[in-house]
Coordinates of C-alpha atoms in Angstrom, one line a residue:
Chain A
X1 CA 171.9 286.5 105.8
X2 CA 174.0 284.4 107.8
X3 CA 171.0 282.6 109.3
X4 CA 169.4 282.1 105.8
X5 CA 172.9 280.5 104.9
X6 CA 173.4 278.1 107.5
X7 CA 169.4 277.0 107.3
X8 CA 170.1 276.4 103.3
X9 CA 173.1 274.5 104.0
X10 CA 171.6 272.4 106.7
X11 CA 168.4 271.7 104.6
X12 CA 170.6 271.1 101.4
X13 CA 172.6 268.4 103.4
X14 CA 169.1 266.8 104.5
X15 CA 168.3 266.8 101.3
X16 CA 170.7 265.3 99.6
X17 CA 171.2 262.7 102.1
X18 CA 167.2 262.0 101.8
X19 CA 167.7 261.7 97.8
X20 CA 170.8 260.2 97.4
X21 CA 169.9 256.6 96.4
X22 CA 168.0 253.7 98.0
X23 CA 168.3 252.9 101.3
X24 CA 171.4 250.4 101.8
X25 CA 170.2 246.8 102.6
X26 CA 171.9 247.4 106.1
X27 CA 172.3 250.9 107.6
X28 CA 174.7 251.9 109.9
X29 CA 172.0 252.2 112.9
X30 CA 170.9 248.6 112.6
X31 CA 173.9 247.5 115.0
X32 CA 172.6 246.0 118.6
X33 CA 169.9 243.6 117.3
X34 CA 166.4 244.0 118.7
X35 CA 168.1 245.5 122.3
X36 CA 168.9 248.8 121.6
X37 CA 168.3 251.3 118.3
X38 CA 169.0 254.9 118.0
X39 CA 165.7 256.9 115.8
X40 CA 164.3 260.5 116.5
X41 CA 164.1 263.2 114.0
X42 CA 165.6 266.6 112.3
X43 CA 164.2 269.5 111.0
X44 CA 165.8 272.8 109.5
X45 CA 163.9 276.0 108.6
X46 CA 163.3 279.9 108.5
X47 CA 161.1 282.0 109.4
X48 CA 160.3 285.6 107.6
X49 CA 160.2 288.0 109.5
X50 CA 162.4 286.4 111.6
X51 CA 161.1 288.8 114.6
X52 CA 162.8 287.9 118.3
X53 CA 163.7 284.4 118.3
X54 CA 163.0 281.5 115.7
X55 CA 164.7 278.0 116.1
X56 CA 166.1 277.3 112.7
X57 CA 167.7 273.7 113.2
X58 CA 166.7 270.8 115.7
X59 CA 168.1 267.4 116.1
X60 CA 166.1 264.6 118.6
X61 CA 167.7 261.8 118.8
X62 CA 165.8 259.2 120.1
X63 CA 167.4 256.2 122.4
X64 CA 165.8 253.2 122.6
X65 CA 167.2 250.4 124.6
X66 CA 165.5 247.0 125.0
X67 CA 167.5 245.1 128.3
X68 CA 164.6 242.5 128.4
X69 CA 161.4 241.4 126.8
X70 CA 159.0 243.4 128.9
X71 CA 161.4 246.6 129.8
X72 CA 162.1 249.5 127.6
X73 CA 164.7 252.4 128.3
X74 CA 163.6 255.4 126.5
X75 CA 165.6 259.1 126.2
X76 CA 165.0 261.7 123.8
X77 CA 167.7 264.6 124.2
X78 CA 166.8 268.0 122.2
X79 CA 169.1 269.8 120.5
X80 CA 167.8 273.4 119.0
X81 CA 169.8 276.2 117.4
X82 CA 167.5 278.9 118.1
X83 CA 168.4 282.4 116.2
X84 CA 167.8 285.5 117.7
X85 CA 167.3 289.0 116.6
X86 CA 168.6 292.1 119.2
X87 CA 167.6 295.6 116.7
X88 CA 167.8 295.9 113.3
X89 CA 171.4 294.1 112.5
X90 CA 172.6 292.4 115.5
X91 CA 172.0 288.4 115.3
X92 CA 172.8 285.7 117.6
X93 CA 172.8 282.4 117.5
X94 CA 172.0 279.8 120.5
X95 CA 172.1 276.1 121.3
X96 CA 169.8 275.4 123.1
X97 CA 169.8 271.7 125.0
X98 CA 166.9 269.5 126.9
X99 CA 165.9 266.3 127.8
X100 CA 162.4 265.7 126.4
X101 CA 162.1 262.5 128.3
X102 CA 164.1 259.8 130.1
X103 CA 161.9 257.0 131.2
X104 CA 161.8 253.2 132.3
X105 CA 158.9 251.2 130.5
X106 CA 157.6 247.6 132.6
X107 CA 155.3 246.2 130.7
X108 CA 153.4 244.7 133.3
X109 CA 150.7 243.5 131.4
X110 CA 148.7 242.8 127.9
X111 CA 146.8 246.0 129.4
X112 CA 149.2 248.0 131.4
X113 CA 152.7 249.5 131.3
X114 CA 154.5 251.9 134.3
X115 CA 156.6 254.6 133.4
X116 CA 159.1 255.8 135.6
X117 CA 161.1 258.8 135.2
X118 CA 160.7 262.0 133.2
X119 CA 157.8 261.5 130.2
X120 CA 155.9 263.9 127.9
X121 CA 152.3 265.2 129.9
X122 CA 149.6 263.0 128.6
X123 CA 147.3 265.5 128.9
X124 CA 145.4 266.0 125.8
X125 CA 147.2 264.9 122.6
X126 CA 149.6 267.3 120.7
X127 CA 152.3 267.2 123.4
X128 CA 152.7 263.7 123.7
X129 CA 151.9 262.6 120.3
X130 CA 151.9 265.1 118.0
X131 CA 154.5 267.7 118.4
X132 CA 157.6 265.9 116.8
X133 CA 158.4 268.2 113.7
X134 CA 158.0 265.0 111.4
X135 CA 154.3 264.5 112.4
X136 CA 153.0 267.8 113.4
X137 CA 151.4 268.7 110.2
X138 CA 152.8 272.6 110.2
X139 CA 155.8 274.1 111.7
X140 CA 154.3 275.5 114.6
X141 CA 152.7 274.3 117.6
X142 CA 148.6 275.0 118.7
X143 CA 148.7 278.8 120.3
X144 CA 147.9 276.8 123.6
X145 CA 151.1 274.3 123.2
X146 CA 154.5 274.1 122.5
X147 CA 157.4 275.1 125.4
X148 CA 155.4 278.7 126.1
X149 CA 152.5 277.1 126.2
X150 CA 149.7 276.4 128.9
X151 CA 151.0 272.8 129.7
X152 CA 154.1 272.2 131.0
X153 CA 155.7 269.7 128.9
X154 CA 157.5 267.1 130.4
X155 CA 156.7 265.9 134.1
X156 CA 159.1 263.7 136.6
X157 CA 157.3 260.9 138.2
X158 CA 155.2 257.6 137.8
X159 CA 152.8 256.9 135.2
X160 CA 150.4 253.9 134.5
X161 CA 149.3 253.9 130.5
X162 CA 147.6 251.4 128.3
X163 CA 144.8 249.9 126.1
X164 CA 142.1 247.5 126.1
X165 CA 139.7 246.4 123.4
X166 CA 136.4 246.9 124.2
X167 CA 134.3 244.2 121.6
X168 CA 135.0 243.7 117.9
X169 CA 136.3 247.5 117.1
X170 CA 135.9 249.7 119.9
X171 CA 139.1 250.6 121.9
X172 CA 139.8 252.6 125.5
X173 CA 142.9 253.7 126.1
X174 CA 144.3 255.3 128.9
X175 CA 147.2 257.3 131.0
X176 CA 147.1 258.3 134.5
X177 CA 150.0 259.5 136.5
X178 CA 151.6 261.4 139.4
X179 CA 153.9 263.4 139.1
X180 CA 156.6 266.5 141.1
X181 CA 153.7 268.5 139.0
X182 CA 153.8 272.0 137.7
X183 CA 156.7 275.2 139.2
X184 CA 157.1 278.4 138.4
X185 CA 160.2 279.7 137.1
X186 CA 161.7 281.1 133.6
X187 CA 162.0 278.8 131.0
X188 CA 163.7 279.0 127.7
X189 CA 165.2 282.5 126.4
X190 CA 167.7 284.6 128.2
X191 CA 167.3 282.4 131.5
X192 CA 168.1 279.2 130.6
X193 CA 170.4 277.1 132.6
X194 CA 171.2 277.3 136.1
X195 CA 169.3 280.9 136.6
X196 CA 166.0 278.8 136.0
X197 CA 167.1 276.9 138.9
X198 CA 167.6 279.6 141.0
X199 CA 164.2 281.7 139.7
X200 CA 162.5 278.5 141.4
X201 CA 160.0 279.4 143.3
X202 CA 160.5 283.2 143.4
X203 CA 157.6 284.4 141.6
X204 CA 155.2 284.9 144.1
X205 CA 151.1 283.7 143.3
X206 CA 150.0 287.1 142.8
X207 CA 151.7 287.7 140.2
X208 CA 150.0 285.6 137.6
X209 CA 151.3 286.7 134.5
X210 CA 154.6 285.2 136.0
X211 CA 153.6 281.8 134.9
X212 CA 155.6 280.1 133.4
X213 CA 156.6 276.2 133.5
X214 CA 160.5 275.5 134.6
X215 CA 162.2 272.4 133.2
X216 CA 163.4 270.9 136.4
X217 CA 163.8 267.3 137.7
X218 CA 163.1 268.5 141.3
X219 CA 159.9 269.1 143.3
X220 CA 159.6 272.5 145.0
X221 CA 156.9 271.4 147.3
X222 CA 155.8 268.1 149.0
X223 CA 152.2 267.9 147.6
X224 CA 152.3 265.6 144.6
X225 CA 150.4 266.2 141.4
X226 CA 148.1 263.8 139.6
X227 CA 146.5 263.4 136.3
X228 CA 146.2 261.5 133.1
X229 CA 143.7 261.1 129.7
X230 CA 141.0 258.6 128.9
X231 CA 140.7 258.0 125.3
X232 CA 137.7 256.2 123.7
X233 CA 137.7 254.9 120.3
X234 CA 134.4 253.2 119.2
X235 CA 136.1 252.4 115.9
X236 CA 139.1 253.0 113.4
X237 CA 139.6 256.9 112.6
X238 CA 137.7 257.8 115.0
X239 CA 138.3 259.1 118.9
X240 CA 137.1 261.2 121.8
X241 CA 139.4 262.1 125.1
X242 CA 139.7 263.9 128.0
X243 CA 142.2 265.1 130.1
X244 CA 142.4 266.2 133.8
X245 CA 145.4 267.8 135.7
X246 CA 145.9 269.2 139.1
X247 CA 148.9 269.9 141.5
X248 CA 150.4 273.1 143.6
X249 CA 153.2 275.0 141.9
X250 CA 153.9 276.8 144.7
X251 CA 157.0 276.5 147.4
X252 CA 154.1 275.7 150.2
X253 CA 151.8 273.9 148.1
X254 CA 149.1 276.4 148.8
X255 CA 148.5 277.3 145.2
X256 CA 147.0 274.8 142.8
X257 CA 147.1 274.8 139.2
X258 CA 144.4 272.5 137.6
X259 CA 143.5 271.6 133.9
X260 CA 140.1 270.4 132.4
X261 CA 140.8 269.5 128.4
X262 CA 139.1 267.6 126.0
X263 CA 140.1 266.6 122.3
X264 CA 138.7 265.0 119.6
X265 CA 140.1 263.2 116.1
X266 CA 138.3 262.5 112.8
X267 CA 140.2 260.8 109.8
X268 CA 138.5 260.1 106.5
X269 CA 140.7 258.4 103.6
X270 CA 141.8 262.3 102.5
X271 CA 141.0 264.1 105.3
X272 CA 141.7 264.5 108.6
X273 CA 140.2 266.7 111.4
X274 CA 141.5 267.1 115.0
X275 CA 141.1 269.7 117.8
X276 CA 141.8 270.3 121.3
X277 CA 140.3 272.3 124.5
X278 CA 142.2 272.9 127.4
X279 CA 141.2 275.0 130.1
X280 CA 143.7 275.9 132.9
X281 CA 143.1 277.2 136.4
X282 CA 145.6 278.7 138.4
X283 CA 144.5 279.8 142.6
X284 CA 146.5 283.4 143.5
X285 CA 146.1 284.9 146.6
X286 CA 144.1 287.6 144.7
X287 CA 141.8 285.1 143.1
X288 CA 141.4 282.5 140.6
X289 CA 142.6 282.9 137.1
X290 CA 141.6 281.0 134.1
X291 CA 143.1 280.4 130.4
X292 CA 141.4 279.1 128.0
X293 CA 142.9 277.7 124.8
X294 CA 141.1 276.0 121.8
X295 CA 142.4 274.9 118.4
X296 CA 141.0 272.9 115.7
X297 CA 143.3 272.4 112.3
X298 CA 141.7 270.0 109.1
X299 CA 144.8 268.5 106.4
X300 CA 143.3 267.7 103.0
X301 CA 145.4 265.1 101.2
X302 CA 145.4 266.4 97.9
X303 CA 145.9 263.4 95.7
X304 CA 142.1 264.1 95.2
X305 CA 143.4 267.1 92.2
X306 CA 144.2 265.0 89.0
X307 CA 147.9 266.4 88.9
X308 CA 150.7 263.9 89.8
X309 CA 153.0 266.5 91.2
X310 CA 150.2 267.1 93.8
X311 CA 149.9 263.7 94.7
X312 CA 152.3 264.0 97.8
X313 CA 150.6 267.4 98.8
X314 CA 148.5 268.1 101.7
X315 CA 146.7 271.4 102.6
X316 CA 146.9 271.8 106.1
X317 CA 144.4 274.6 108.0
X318 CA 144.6 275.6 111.9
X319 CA 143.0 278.0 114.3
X320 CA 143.8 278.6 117.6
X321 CA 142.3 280.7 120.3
X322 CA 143.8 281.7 123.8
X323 CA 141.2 283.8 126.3
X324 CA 141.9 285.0 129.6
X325 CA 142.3 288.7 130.8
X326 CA 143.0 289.5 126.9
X327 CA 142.6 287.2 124.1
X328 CA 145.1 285.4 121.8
X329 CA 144.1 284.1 118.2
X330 CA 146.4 282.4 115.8
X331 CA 145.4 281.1 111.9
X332 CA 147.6 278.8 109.8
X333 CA 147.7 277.7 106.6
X334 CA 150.4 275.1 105.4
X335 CA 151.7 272.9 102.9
X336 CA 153.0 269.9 103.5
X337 CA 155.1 268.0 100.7
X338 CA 156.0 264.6 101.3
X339 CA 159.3 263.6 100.1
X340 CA 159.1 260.4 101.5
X341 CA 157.2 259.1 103.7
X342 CA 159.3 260.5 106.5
X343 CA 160.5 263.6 105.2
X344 CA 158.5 266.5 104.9
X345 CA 159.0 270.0 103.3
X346 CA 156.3 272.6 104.7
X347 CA 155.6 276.0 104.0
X348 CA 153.0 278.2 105.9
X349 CA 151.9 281.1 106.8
X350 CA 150.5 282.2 110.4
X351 CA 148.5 285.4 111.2
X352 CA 149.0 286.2 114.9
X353 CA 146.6 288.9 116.6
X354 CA 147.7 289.2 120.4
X355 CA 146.7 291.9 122.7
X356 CA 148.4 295.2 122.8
X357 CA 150.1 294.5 119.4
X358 CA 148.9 296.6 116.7
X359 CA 147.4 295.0 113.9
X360 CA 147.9 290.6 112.9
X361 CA 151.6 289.8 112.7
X362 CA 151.6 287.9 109.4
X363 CA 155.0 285.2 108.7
X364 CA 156.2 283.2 106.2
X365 CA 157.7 279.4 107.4
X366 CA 159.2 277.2 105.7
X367 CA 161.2 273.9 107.1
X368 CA 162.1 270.6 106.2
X369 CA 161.7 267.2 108.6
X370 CA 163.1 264.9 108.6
X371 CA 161.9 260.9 110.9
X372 CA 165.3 259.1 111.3
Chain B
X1 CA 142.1 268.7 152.7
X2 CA 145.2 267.8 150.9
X3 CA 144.6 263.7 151.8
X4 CA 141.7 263.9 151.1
X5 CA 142.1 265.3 147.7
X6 CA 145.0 262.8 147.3
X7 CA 142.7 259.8 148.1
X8 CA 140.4 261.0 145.6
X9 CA 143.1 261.0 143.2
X10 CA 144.4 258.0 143.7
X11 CA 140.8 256.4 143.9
X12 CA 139.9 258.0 140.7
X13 CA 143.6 256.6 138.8
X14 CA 142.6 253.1 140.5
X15 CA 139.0 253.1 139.2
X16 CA 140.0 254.2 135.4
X17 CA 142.4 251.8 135.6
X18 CA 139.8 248.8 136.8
X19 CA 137.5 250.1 134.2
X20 CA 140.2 249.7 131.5
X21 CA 141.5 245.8 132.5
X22 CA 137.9 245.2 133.6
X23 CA 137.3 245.9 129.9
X24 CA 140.3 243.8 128.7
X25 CA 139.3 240.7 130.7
X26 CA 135.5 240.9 128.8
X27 CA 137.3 240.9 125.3
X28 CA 139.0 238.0 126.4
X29 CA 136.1 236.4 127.4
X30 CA 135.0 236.8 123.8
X31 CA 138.2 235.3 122.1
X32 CA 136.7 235.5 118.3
X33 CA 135.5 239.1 118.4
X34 CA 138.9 239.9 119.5
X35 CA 140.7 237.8 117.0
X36 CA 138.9 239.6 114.5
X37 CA 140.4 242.9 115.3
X38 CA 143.9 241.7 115.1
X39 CA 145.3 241.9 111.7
X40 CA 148.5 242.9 111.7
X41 CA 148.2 245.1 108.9
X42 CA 144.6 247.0 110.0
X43 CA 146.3 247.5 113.5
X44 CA 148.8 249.3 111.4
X45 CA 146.7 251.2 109.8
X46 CA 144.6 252.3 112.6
X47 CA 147.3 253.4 114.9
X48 CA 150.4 254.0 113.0
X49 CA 148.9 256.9 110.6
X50 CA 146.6 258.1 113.9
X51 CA 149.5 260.5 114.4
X52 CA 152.0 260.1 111.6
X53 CA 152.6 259.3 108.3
X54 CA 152.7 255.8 107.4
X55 CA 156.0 254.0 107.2
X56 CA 156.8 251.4 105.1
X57 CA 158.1 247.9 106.5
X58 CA 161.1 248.0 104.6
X59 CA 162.2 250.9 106.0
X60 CA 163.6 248.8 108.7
X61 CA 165.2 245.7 109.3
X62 CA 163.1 242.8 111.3
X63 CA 165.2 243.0 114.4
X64 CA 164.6 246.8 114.5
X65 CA 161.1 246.5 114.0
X66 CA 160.6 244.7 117.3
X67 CA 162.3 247.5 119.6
X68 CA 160.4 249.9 117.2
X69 CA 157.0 247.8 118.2
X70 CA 157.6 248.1 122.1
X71 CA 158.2 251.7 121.8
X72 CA 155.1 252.0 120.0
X73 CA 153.0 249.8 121.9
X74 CA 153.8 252.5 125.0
X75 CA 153.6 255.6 123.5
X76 CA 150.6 254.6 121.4
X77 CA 148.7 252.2 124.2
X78 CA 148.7 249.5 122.1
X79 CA 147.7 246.3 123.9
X80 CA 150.1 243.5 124.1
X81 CA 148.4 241.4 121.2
X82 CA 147.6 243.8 119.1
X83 CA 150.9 244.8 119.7
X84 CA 152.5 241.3 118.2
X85 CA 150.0 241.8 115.1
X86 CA 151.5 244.7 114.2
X87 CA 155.1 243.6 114.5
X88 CA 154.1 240.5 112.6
X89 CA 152.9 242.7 109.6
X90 CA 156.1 244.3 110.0
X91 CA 158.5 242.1 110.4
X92 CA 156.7 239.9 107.5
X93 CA 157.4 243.0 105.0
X94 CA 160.5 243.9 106.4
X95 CA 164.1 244.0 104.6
X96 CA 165.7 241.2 105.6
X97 CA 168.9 241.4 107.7
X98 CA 171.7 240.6 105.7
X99 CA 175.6 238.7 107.5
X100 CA 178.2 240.8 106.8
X101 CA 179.7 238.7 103.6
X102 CA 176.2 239.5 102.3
X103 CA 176.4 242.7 103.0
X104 CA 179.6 243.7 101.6
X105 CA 178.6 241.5 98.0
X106 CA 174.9 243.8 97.8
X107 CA 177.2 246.8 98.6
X108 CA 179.7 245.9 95.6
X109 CA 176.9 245.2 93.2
X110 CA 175.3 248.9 94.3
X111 CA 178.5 250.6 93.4
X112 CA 179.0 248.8 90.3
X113 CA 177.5 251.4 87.5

């Protein structure tokens, strides 16, 4: 009860603030000029049944400074309060804090920029594109993404990205990098902190259900990973990419991890359609394991029913499917309403079926987002 | 076996990366063809609502839009001039930046019922 209260006063305040009049001809983040601005995004919402742990309020501020024409500093902090549920009465709640990225852009040329620092993994699409709870079209991730997913998310190194025009429509773009690449250790949940630090390393290769990706700025091996996405476009709406990442996770760097992914995007005026393979391999000493995740999700605008109150309504549908040893399958269906064009209120329901559970696990979100 | 696989890497980055400017340096040898795809307003389109709802220009001031424009060209791999287009389009439809006197007057005739 307490959790549904602070969510409805959180969201109430968004609200209100999103409704309260026309935005002023100056706001008060349009200080600095064109050197520095401070953007990102919000987003409040439940989750029913709330089961172990939901995240119910998030705040990304987003930090851009400008020191000269071809430099950008970018940092996105992450705030979450993340409930939790311990039996049938006993409720927690948790900040949780992380740096999505810190990175140096030099924009080197028309074509190419470096990034230095910590970035999001280009490696397919959602994770660096997608995932901000103001775009991603429903309120979770892909079963294969998100921070328990197969990818870690963020990765400390140097990246070369960019674009080029290839004739009158057709467009390549790209993103290669190296990187400390993937670690094992506890992420997230009761571990968080300094004990991640301290699980670095510790879980051993043959214990492959271990795996999990540890949000550290260090490298825990001297073996470098490298990776990246090609993207082609051959015209608006329209594009085709694949990814490729390999690099030990290991202490020795005897163990590799390497992932093969492809993804794929079709936009009509009403519709769009997007999905994503990944496939990830991880050496043990007792063998080679593989995961393979898949999702595809379709959004139907639908301003296409004669009924103005639908007009800012989209229908959003997702599947996603997670094999290895056992198989994981996920199906979505949302709502999105815009109430602006940068604040959405979603509701959707998710049917989980994992292995060893018995029967789908069926909940009801609902969340409000909010692009600053 | 590790060098090796590292030189393979790196060959591979330097190659996609050749491939890519190679690319670039055609469409500038055909100046018209990529004039044509640079309106300011159909880059927009094509790469702002690729991932997320559409914003409108007067969402922001024009100084904001050109720090908004760099991020964008990076995360989105948006070439320098298609880059400019957009922030052109932007900045064009933008709300204009107001002095402080001005400011302070719009803000009076707001609150005044």
């Amino acid at each position: 009860m307490r959790r549904m209260t602070t969510v409805t006063c959180a969201a109430t305040c968004m609200l209100g603030s999103l409704l309260a009049g026309p935005l002023p001809a100056q706001g008060p983040l349009d200080w600095g000029g064109d050197r520095f601005l401070l953007t990102g995004y919000a987003f409040a919402g439940s989750r029913s049944p709330a089961g172990e742990e939901v995240e119910v309020f998030g705040l990304s501020p987003i930090l851009l400074v400008r020191p000269g024409d071809r430099v950008l500093v970018e940092i996105e902090p992450e705030l979450e309060l993340a409930a939790t549920r311990e039996g049938r009465t006993e409720r927690e709640l948790e900040l949780e804090r992380a740096i999505e990225y810190a990175h140096v852009d030099l924009l080197l040329h028309d074509n190419l920029t470096v990034l230095a620092g910590r970035w999001l993994t280009p490696v397919g699409v959602f994770v660096e594109k997608l995932h901000p709870a103001w775009i991603n079209k429903l309120p979770t991730a892909p079963i294969l993404y998100g921070h328990d997913g197969l990818l870690p998310v963020n990765q400390v190194g140097l990246q070369l990205r960019g674009g080029a025009l290839v004739g009158a429509e057709a467009k390549l773009n790209y993103a290669f990098f190296a990187s400390t690449g993937p670690q094992l250790g506890a992420h997230g949940g009761e571990e968080g902190g300094e004990g991640m630090e301290e699980g670095a390393g510790e879980a051993m290769p043959e214990e492959p259900e271990e795996v999990a990706f540890e949000e550290s700025w260090t490298d825990n091996n001297s073996s470098p990973a490298f990776g990246g996405r090609l993207g082609f476009s051959p015209r608006s709406r329209l594009e085709v990419g694949g990814s490729f990442f390999r690099g030990a996770y290991d202490d020795d760097g005897d163990f590799s991890l390497t992932y093969v992914g492809a993804d794929a995007e079709y936009r009509l005026e009403l519709v769009e359609l997007r999905g994503e393979y990944l496939r990830r391999t991880q050496e043990t000493g007792a063998g080679d394991m593989t995961l393979t995740g898949v999702y595809a999700q379709g959004a139907l605008k639908l301003s296409i029913v004669p009924l103005m109150f639908l007009n800012p309504t989209e229908l959003v549908l997702r599947y996603g499917r997670l094999s290895g040893e056992g198989t994981s399958s996920q199906a979505a269906v949302g709502l999105n309403y815009a109430l602006t064009s940068r604040s959405f209120l979603r509701l959707a329901l998710t049917s989980d079926d994992v292995p060893d559970a018995e029967g789908r696990t069926n909940r009801l979100y609902l969340s409000l987002a909010h692009g600053l | 076996m590790q060098r090796s696989r590292l030189t393979l890497s790196i060959a591979a980055i330097a190659l996609g990366v050749a491939s890519v400017l190679g690319a670039a340096a055609k469409d500038r040898d055909n100046p018209r063809q990529a004039r044509a795809s640079l309106d300011g307003a159909a880059v927009f389109q094509r790469y702002c609502g690729q991932c997320h709802a559409e914003r409108y220009p007067t969402e922001r001031i024009q100084s904001k839009w050109t720090i908004i424009a760099t991020h964008m060209r990076v995360r989105g791999q948006l070439t320098g001039q298609e880059a400019v287009a957009v922030l052109r389009y932007l900045q064009d439809n933008a709300r204009q930046e107001e002095s402080a006197p001005q400011a302070a007057a719009s803000a009076g005739e707001e609150a005044r019922p």
